[in-house]
Short mmCIF file of N, CA and C in Angstrom, two decimals:
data_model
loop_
_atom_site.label_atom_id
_atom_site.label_comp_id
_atom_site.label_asym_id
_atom_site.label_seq_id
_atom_site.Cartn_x
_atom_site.Cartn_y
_atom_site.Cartn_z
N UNK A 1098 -65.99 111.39 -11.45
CA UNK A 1098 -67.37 111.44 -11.02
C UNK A 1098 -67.53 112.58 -10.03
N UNK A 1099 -68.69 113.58 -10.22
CA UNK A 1099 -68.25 114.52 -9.38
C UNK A 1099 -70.07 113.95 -8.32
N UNK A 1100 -69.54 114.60 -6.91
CA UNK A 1100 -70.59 114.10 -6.00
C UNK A 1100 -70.73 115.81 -5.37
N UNK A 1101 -71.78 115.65 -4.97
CA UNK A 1101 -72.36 117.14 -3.82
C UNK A 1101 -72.58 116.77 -2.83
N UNK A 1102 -72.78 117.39 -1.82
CA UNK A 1102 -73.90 117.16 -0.63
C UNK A 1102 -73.44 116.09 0.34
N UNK A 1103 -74.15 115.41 0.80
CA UNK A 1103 -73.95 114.29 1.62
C UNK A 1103 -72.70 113.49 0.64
N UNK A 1104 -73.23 113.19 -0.24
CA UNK A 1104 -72.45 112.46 -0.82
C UNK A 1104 -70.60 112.79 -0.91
N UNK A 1105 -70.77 114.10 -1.18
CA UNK A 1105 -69.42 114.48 -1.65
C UNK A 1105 -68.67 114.70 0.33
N UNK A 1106 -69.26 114.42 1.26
CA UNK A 1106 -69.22 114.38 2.78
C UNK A 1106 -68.57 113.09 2.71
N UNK A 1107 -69.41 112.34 2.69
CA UNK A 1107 -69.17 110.58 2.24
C UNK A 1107 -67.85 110.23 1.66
N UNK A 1108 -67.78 110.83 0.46
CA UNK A 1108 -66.49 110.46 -0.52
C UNK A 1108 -65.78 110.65 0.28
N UNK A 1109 -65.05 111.93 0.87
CA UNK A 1109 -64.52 112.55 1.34
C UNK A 1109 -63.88 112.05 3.19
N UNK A 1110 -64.74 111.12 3.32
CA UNK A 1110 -64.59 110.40 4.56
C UNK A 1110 -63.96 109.27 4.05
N UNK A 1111 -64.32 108.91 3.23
CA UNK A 1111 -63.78 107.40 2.83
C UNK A 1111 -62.30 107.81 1.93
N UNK A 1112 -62.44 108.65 1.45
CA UNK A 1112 -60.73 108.82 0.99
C UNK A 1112 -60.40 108.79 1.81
N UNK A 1113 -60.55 110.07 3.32
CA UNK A 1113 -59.93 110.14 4.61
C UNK A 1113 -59.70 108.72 5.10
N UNK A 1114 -60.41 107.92 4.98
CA UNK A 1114 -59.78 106.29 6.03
C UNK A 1114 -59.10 105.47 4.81
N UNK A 1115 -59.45 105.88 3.82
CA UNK A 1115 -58.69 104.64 2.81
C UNK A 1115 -56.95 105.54 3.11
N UNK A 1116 -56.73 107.12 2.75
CA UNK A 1116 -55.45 107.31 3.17
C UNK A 1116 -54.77 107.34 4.52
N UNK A 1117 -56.03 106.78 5.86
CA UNK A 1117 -55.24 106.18 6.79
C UNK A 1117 -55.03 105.21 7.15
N UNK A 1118 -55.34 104.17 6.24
CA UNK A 1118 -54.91 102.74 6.26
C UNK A 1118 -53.85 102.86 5.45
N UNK A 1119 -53.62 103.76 4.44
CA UNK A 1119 -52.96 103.48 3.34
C UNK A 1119 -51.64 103.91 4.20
N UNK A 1120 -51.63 105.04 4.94
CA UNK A 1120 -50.36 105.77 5.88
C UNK A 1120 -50.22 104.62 7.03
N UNK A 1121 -50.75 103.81 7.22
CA UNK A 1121 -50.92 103.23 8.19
C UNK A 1121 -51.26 103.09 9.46
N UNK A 1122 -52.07 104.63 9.38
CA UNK A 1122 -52.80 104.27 10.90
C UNK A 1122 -54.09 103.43 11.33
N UNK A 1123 -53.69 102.59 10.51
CA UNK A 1123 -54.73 101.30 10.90
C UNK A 1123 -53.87 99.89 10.91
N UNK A 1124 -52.70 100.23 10.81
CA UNK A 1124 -51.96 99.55 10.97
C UNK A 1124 -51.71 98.07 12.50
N UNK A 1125 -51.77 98.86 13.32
CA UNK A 1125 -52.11 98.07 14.45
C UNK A 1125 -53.32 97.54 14.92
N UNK A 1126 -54.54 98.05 14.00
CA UNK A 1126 -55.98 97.09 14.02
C UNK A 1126 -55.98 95.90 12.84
N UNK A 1127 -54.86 96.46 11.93
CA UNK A 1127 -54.99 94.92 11.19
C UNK A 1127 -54.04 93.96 11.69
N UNK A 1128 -53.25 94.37 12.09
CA UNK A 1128 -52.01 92.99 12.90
C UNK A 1128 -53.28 92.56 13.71
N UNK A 1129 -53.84 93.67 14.79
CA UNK A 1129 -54.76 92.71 15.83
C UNK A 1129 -55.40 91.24 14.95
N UNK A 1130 -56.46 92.01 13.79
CA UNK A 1130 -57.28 91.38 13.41
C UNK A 1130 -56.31 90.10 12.76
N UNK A 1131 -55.33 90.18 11.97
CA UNK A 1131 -54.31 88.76 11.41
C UNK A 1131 -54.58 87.82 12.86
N UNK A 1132 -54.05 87.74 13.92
CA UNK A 1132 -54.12 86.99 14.89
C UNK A 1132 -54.91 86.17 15.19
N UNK A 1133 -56.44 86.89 14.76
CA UNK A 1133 -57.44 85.83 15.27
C UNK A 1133 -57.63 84.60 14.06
N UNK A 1134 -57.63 83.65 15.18
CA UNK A 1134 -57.61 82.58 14.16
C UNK A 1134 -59.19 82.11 14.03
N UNK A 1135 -59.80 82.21 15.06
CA UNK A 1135 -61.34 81.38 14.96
C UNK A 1135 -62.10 82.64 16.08
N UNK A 1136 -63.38 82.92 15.28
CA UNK A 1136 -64.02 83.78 16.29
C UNK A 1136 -65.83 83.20 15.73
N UNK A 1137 -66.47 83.28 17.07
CA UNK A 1137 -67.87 82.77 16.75
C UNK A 1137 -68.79 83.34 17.89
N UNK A 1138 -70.13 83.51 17.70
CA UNK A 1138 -70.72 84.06 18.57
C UNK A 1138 -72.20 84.24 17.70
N UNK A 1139 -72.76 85.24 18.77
CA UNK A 1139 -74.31 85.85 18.28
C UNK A 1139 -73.55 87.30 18.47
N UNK A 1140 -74.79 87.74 17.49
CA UNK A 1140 -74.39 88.93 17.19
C UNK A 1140 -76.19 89.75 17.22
N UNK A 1141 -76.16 90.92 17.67
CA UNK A 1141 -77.45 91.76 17.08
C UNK A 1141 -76.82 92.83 16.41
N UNK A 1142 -77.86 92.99 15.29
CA UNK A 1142 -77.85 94.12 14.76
C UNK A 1142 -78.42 94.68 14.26
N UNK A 1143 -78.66 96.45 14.56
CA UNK A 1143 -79.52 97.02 14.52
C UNK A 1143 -80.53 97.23 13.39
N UNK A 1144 -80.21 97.07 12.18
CA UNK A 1144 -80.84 96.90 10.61
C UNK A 1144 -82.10 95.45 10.94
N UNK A 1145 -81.88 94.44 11.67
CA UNK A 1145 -82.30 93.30 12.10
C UNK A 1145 -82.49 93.33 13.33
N UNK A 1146 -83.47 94.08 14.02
CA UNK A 1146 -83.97 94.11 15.96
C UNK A 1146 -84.19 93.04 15.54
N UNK A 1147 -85.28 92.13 15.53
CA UNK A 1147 -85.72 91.14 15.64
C UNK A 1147 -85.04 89.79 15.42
N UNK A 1148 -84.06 89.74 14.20
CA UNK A 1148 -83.20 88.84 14.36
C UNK A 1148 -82.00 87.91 15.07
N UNK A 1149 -81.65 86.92 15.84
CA UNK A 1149 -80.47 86.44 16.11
C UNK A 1149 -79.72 85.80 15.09
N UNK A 1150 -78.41 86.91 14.93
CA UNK A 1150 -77.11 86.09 13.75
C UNK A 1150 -75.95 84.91 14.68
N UNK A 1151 -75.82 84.95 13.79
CA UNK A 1151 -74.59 83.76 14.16
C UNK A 1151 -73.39 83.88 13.36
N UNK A 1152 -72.57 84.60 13.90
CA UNK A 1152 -70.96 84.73 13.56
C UNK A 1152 -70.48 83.28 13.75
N UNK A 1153 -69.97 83.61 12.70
CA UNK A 1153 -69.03 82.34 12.35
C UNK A 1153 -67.57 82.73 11.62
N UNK A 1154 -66.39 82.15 12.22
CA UNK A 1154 -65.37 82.58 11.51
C UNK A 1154 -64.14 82.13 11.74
N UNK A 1155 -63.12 81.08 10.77
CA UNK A 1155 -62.06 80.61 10.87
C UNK A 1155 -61.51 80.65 9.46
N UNK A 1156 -60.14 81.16 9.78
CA UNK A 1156 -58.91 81.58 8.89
C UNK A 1156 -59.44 82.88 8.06
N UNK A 1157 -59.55 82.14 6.69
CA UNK A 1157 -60.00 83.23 5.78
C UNK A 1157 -61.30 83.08 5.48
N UNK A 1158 -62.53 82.07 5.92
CA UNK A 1158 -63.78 82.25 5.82
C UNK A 1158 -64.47 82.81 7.16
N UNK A 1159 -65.45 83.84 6.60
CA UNK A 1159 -66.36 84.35 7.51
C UNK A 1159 -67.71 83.75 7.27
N UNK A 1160 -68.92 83.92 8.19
CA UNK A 1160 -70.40 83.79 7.42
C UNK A 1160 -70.68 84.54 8.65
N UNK A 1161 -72.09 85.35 8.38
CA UNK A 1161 -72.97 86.04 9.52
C UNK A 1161 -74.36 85.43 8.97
N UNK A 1162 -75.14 84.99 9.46
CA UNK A 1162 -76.39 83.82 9.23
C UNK A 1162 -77.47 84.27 10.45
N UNK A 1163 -78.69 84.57 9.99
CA UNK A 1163 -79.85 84.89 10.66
C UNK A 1163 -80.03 83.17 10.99
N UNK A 1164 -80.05 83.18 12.18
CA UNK A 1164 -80.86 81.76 12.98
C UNK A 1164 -82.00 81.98 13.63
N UNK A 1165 -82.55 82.71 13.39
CA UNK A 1165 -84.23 82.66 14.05
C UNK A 1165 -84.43 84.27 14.69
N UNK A 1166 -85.70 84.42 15.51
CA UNK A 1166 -85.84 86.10 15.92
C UNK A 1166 -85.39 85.42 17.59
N UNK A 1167 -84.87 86.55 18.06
CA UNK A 1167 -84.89 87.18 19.62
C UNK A 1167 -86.28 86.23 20.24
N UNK A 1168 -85.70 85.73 21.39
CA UNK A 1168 -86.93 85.14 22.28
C UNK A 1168 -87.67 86.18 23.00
N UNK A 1169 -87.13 87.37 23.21
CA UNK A 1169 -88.09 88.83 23.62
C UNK A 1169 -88.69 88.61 22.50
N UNK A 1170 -88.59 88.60 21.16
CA UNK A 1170 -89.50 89.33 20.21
C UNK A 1170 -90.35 88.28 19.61
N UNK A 1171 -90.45 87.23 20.09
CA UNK A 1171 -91.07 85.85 19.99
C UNK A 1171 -92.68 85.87 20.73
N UNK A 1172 -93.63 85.84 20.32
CA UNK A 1172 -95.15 85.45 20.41
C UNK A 1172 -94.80 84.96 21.99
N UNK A 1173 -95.56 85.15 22.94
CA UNK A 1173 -95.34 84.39 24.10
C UNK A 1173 -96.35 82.83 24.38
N UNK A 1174 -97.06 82.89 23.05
CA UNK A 1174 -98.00 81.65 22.55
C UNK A 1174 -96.62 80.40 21.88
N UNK A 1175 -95.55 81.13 21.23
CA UNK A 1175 -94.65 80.00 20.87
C UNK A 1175 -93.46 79.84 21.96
N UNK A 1176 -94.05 80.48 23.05
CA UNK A 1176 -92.53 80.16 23.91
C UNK A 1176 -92.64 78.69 24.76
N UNK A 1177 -91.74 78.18 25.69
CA UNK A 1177 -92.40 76.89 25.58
C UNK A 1177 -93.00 77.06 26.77
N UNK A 1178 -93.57 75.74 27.34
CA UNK A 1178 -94.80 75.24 27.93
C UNK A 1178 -93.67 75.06 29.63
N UNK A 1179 -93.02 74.57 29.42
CA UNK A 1179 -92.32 73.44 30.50
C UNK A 1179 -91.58 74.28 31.41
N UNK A 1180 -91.69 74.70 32.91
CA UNK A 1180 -90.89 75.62 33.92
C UNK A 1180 -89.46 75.42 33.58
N UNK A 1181 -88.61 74.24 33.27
CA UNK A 1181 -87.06 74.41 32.86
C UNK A 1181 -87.09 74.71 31.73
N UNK A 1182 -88.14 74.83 30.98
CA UNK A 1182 -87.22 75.62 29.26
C UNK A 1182 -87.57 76.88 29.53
N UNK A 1183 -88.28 77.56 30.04
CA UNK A 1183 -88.55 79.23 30.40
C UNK A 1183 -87.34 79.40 31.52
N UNK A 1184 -86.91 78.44 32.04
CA UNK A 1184 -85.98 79.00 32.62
C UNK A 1184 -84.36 79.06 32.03
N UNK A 1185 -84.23 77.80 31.59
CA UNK A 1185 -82.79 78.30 30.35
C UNK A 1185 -83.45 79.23 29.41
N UNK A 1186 -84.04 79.47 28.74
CA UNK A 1186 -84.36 80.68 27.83
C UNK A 1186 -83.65 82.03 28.45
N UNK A 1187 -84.41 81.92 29.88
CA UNK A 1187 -84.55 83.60 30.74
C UNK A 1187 -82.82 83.49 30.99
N UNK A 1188 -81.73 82.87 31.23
CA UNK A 1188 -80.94 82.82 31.53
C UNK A 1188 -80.28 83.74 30.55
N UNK A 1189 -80.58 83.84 29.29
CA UNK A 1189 -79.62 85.05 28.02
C UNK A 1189 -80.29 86.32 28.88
N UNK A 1190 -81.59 86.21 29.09
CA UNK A 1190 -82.25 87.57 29.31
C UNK A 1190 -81.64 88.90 30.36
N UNK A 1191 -81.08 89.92 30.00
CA UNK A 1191 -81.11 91.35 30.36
C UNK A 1191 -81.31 91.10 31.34
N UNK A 1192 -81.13 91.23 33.43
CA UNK A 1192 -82.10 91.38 34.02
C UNK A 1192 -81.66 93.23 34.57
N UNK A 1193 -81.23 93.85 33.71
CA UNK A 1193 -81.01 95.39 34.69
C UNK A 1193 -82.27 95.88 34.16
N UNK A 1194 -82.28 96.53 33.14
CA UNK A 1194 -83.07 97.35 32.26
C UNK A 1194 -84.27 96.38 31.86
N UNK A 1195 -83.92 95.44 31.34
CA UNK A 1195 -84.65 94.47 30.47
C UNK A 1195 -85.22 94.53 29.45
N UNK A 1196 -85.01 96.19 28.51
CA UNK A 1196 -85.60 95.78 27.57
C UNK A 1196 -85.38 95.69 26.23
N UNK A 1197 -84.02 94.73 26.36
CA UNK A 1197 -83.24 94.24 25.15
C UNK A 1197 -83.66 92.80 25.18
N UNK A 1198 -84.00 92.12 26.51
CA UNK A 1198 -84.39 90.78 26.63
C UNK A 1198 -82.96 90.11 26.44
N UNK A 1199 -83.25 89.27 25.63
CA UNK A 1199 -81.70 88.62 25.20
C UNK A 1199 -80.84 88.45 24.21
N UNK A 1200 -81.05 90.05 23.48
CA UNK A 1200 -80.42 90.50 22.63
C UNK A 1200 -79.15 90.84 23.21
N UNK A 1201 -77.98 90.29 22.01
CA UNK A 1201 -76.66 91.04 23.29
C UNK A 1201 -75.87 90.42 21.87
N UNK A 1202 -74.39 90.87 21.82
CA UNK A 1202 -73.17 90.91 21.14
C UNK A 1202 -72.68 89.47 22.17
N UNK A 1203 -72.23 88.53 21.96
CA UNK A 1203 -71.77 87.45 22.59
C UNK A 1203 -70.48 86.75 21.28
N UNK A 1204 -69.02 87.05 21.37
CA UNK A 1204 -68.22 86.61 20.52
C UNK A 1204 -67.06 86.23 21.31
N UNK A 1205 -66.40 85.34 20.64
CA UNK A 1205 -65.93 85.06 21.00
C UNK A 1205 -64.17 84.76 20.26
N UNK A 1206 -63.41 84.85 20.41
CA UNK A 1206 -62.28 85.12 19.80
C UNK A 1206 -61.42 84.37 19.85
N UNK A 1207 -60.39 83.52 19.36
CA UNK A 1207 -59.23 82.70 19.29
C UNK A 1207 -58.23 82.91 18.52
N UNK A 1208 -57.03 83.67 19.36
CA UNK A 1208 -55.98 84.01 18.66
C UNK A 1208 -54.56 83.73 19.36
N UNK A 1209 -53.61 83.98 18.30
CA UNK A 1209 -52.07 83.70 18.97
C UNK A 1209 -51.75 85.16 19.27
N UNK A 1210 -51.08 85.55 20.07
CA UNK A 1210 -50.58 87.13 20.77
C UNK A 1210 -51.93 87.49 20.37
N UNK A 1211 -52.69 87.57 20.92
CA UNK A 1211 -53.86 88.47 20.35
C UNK A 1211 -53.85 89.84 21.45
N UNK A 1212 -54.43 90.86 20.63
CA UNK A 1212 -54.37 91.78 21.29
C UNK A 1212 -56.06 92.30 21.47
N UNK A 1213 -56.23 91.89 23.27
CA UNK A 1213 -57.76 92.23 23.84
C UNK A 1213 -57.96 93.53 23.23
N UNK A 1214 -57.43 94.54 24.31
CA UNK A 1214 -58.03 96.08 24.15
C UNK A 1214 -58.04 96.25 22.53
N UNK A 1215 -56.92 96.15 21.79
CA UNK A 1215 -57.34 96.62 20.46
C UNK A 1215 -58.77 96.11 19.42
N UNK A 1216 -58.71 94.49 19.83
CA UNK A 1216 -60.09 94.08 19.42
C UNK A 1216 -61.25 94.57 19.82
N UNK A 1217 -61.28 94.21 21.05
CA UNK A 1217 -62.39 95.31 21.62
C UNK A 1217 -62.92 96.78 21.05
N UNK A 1218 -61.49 97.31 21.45
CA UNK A 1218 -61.73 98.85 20.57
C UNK A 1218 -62.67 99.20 19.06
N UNK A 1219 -61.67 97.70 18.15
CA UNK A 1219 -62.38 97.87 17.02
C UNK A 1219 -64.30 97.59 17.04
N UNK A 1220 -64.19 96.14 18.00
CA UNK A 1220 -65.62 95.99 17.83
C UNK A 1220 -66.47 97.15 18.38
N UNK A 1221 -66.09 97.89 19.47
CA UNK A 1221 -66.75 98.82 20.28
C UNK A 1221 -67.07 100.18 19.34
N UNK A 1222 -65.94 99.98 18.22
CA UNK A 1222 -66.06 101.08 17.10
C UNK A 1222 -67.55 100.88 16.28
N UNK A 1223 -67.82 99.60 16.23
CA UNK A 1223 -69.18 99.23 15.98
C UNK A 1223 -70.57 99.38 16.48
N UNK A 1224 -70.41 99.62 17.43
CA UNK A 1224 -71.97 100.17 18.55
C UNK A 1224 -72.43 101.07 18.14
N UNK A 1225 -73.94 101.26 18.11
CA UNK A 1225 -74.21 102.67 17.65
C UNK A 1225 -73.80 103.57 19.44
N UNK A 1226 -73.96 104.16 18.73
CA UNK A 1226 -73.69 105.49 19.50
C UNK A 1226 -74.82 106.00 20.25
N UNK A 1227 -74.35 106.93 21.35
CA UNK A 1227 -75.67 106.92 21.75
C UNK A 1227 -76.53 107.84 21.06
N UNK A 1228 -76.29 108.70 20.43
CA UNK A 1228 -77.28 109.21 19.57
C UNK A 1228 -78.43 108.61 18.43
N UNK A 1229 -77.18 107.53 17.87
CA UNK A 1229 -77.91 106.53 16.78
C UNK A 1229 -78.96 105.45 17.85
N UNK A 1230 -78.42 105.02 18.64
CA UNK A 1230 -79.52 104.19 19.87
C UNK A 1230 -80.95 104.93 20.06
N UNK A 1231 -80.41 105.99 20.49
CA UNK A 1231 -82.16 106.94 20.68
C UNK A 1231 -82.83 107.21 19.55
N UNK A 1232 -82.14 107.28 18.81
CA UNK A 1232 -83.01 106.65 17.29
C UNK A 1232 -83.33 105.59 16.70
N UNK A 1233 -82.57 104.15 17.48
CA UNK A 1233 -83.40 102.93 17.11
C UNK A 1233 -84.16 102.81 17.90
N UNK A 1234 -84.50 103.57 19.41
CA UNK A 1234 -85.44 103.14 20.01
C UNK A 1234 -86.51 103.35 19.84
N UNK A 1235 -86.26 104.90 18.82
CA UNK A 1235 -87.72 105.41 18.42
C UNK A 1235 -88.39 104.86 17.64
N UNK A 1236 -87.68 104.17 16.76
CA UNK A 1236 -88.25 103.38 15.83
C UNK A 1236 -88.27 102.08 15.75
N UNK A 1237 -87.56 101.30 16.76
CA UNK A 1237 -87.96 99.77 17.60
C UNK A 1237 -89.11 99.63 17.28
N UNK A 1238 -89.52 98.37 16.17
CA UNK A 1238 -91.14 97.35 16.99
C UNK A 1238 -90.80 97.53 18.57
N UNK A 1239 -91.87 96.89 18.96
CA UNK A 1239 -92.06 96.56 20.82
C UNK A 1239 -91.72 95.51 20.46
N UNK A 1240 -91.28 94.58 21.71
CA UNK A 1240 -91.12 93.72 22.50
C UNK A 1240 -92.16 92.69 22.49
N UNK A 1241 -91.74 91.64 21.99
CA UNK A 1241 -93.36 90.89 22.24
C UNK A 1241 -93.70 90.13 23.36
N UNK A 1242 -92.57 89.97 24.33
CA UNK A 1242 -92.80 89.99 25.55
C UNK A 1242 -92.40 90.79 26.70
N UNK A 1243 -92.80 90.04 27.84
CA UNK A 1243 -92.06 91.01 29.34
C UNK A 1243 -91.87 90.55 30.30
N UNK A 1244 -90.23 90.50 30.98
CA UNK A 1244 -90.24 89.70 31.83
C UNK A 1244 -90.11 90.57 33.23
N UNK A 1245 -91.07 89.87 33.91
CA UNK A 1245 -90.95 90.50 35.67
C UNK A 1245 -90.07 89.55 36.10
N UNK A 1246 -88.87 89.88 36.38
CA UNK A 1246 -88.01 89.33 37.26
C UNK A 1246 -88.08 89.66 38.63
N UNK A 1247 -89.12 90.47 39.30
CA UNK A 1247 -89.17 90.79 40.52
C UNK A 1247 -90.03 89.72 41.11
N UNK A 1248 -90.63 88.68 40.63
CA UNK A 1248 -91.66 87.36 41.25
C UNK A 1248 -90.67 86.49 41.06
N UNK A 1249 -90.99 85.58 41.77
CA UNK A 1249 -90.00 84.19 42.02
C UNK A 1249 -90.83 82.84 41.73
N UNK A 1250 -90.73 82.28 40.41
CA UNK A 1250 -90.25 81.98 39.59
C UNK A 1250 -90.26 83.48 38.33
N UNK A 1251 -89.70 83.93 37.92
CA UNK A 1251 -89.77 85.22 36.79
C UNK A 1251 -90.68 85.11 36.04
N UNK A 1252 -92.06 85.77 36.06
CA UNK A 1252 -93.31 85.59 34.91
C UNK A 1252 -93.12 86.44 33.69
N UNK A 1253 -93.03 85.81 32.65
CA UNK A 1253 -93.52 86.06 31.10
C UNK A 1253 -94.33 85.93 30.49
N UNK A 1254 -94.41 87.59 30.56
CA UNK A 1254 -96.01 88.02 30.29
C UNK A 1254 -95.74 88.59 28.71
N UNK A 1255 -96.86 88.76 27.86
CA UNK A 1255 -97.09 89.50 26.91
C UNK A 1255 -97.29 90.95 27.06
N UNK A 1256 -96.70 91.50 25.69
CA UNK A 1256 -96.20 93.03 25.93
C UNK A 1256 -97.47 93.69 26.46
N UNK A 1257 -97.25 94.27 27.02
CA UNK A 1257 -98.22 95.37 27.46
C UNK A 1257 -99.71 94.76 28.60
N UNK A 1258 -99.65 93.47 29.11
CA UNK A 1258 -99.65 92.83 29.57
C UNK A 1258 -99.26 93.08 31.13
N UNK A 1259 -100.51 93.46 32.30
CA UNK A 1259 -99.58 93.90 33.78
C UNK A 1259 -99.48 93.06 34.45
N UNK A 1260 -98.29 92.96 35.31
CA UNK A 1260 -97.72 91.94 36.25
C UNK A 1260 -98.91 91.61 37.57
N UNK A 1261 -98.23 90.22 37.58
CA UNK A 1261 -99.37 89.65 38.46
C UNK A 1261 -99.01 90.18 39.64
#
């Protein structure tokens, strides 16, 4: 099959990692990965802003499962009513920047000799970059809410929406 262009870029990358797994310099990211025995968490990802997944994963089964959207990206008409559920909610929530809300990578890992830094490494191999970031931001929906964490109790307001 002959490819051009991007494509024949593409091929050409993927031979490159299939013959360095094959030489084995991926060798010590798959021992890491054998180790883990059970790993689970939330996950975002960027194809899905709006979504929260749910990693799930023991032995040889995986699943990644959309469980509902981001409470940032949630109507502030369906958030709830009651001062303690706005307040466990706000507890996932961002408070530096804030405007990921409580979008975040949260996993969690269970293994025998497991090896941290190399897992890490691999997952961190996963982030966009910052180049690819300034391009999801450009093209991010908004936020469907906003939280002022500078008032005491923290008000959640609707986007675009100014603080009391």
């Amino acid at each position: 099959m002959e490819v051009a262009g991007k494509d024949e870029e593409a091929a050409g990358s993927l031979a490159a990692d299939k013959a360095a797994i094959a030489g084995g310099g991926a060798g010590k990211s798959k021992n890491a990965l054998h180790s883990v025995i059970r790993s689970k968490g939330f996950v975002w990802l960027a194809n899905y802003p709006q979504s929260a997944h749910y990693w799930s994963h023991a032995g040889h089964y995986f699943s990644l499962e959309s469980l509902g959207i981001w409470w940032v990206t949630t109507a502030l008409s369906e958030w709830p009513k009651q001062r303690p559920d706005i307040n466990k909610v706000l507890e996932d929530f961002d408070r530096g920047e804030g405007r990921f809300g409580d979008r975040r990578q949260e996993i969690v890992f269970i293994g025998i000799d497991l090896d941290q830094d190399v897992v890490e490494e691999l997952l961190d191999a996963c982030l966009l970059s910052d180049a690819e970031m300034q391009e999801y931001l450009k093209r991010a929906k908004p936020n469907a809410v906003h939280v002022d964490f500078t008032s005491d109790p923290p008000q959640v307001l609707a986007a675009g929406a100014p603080s009391a």
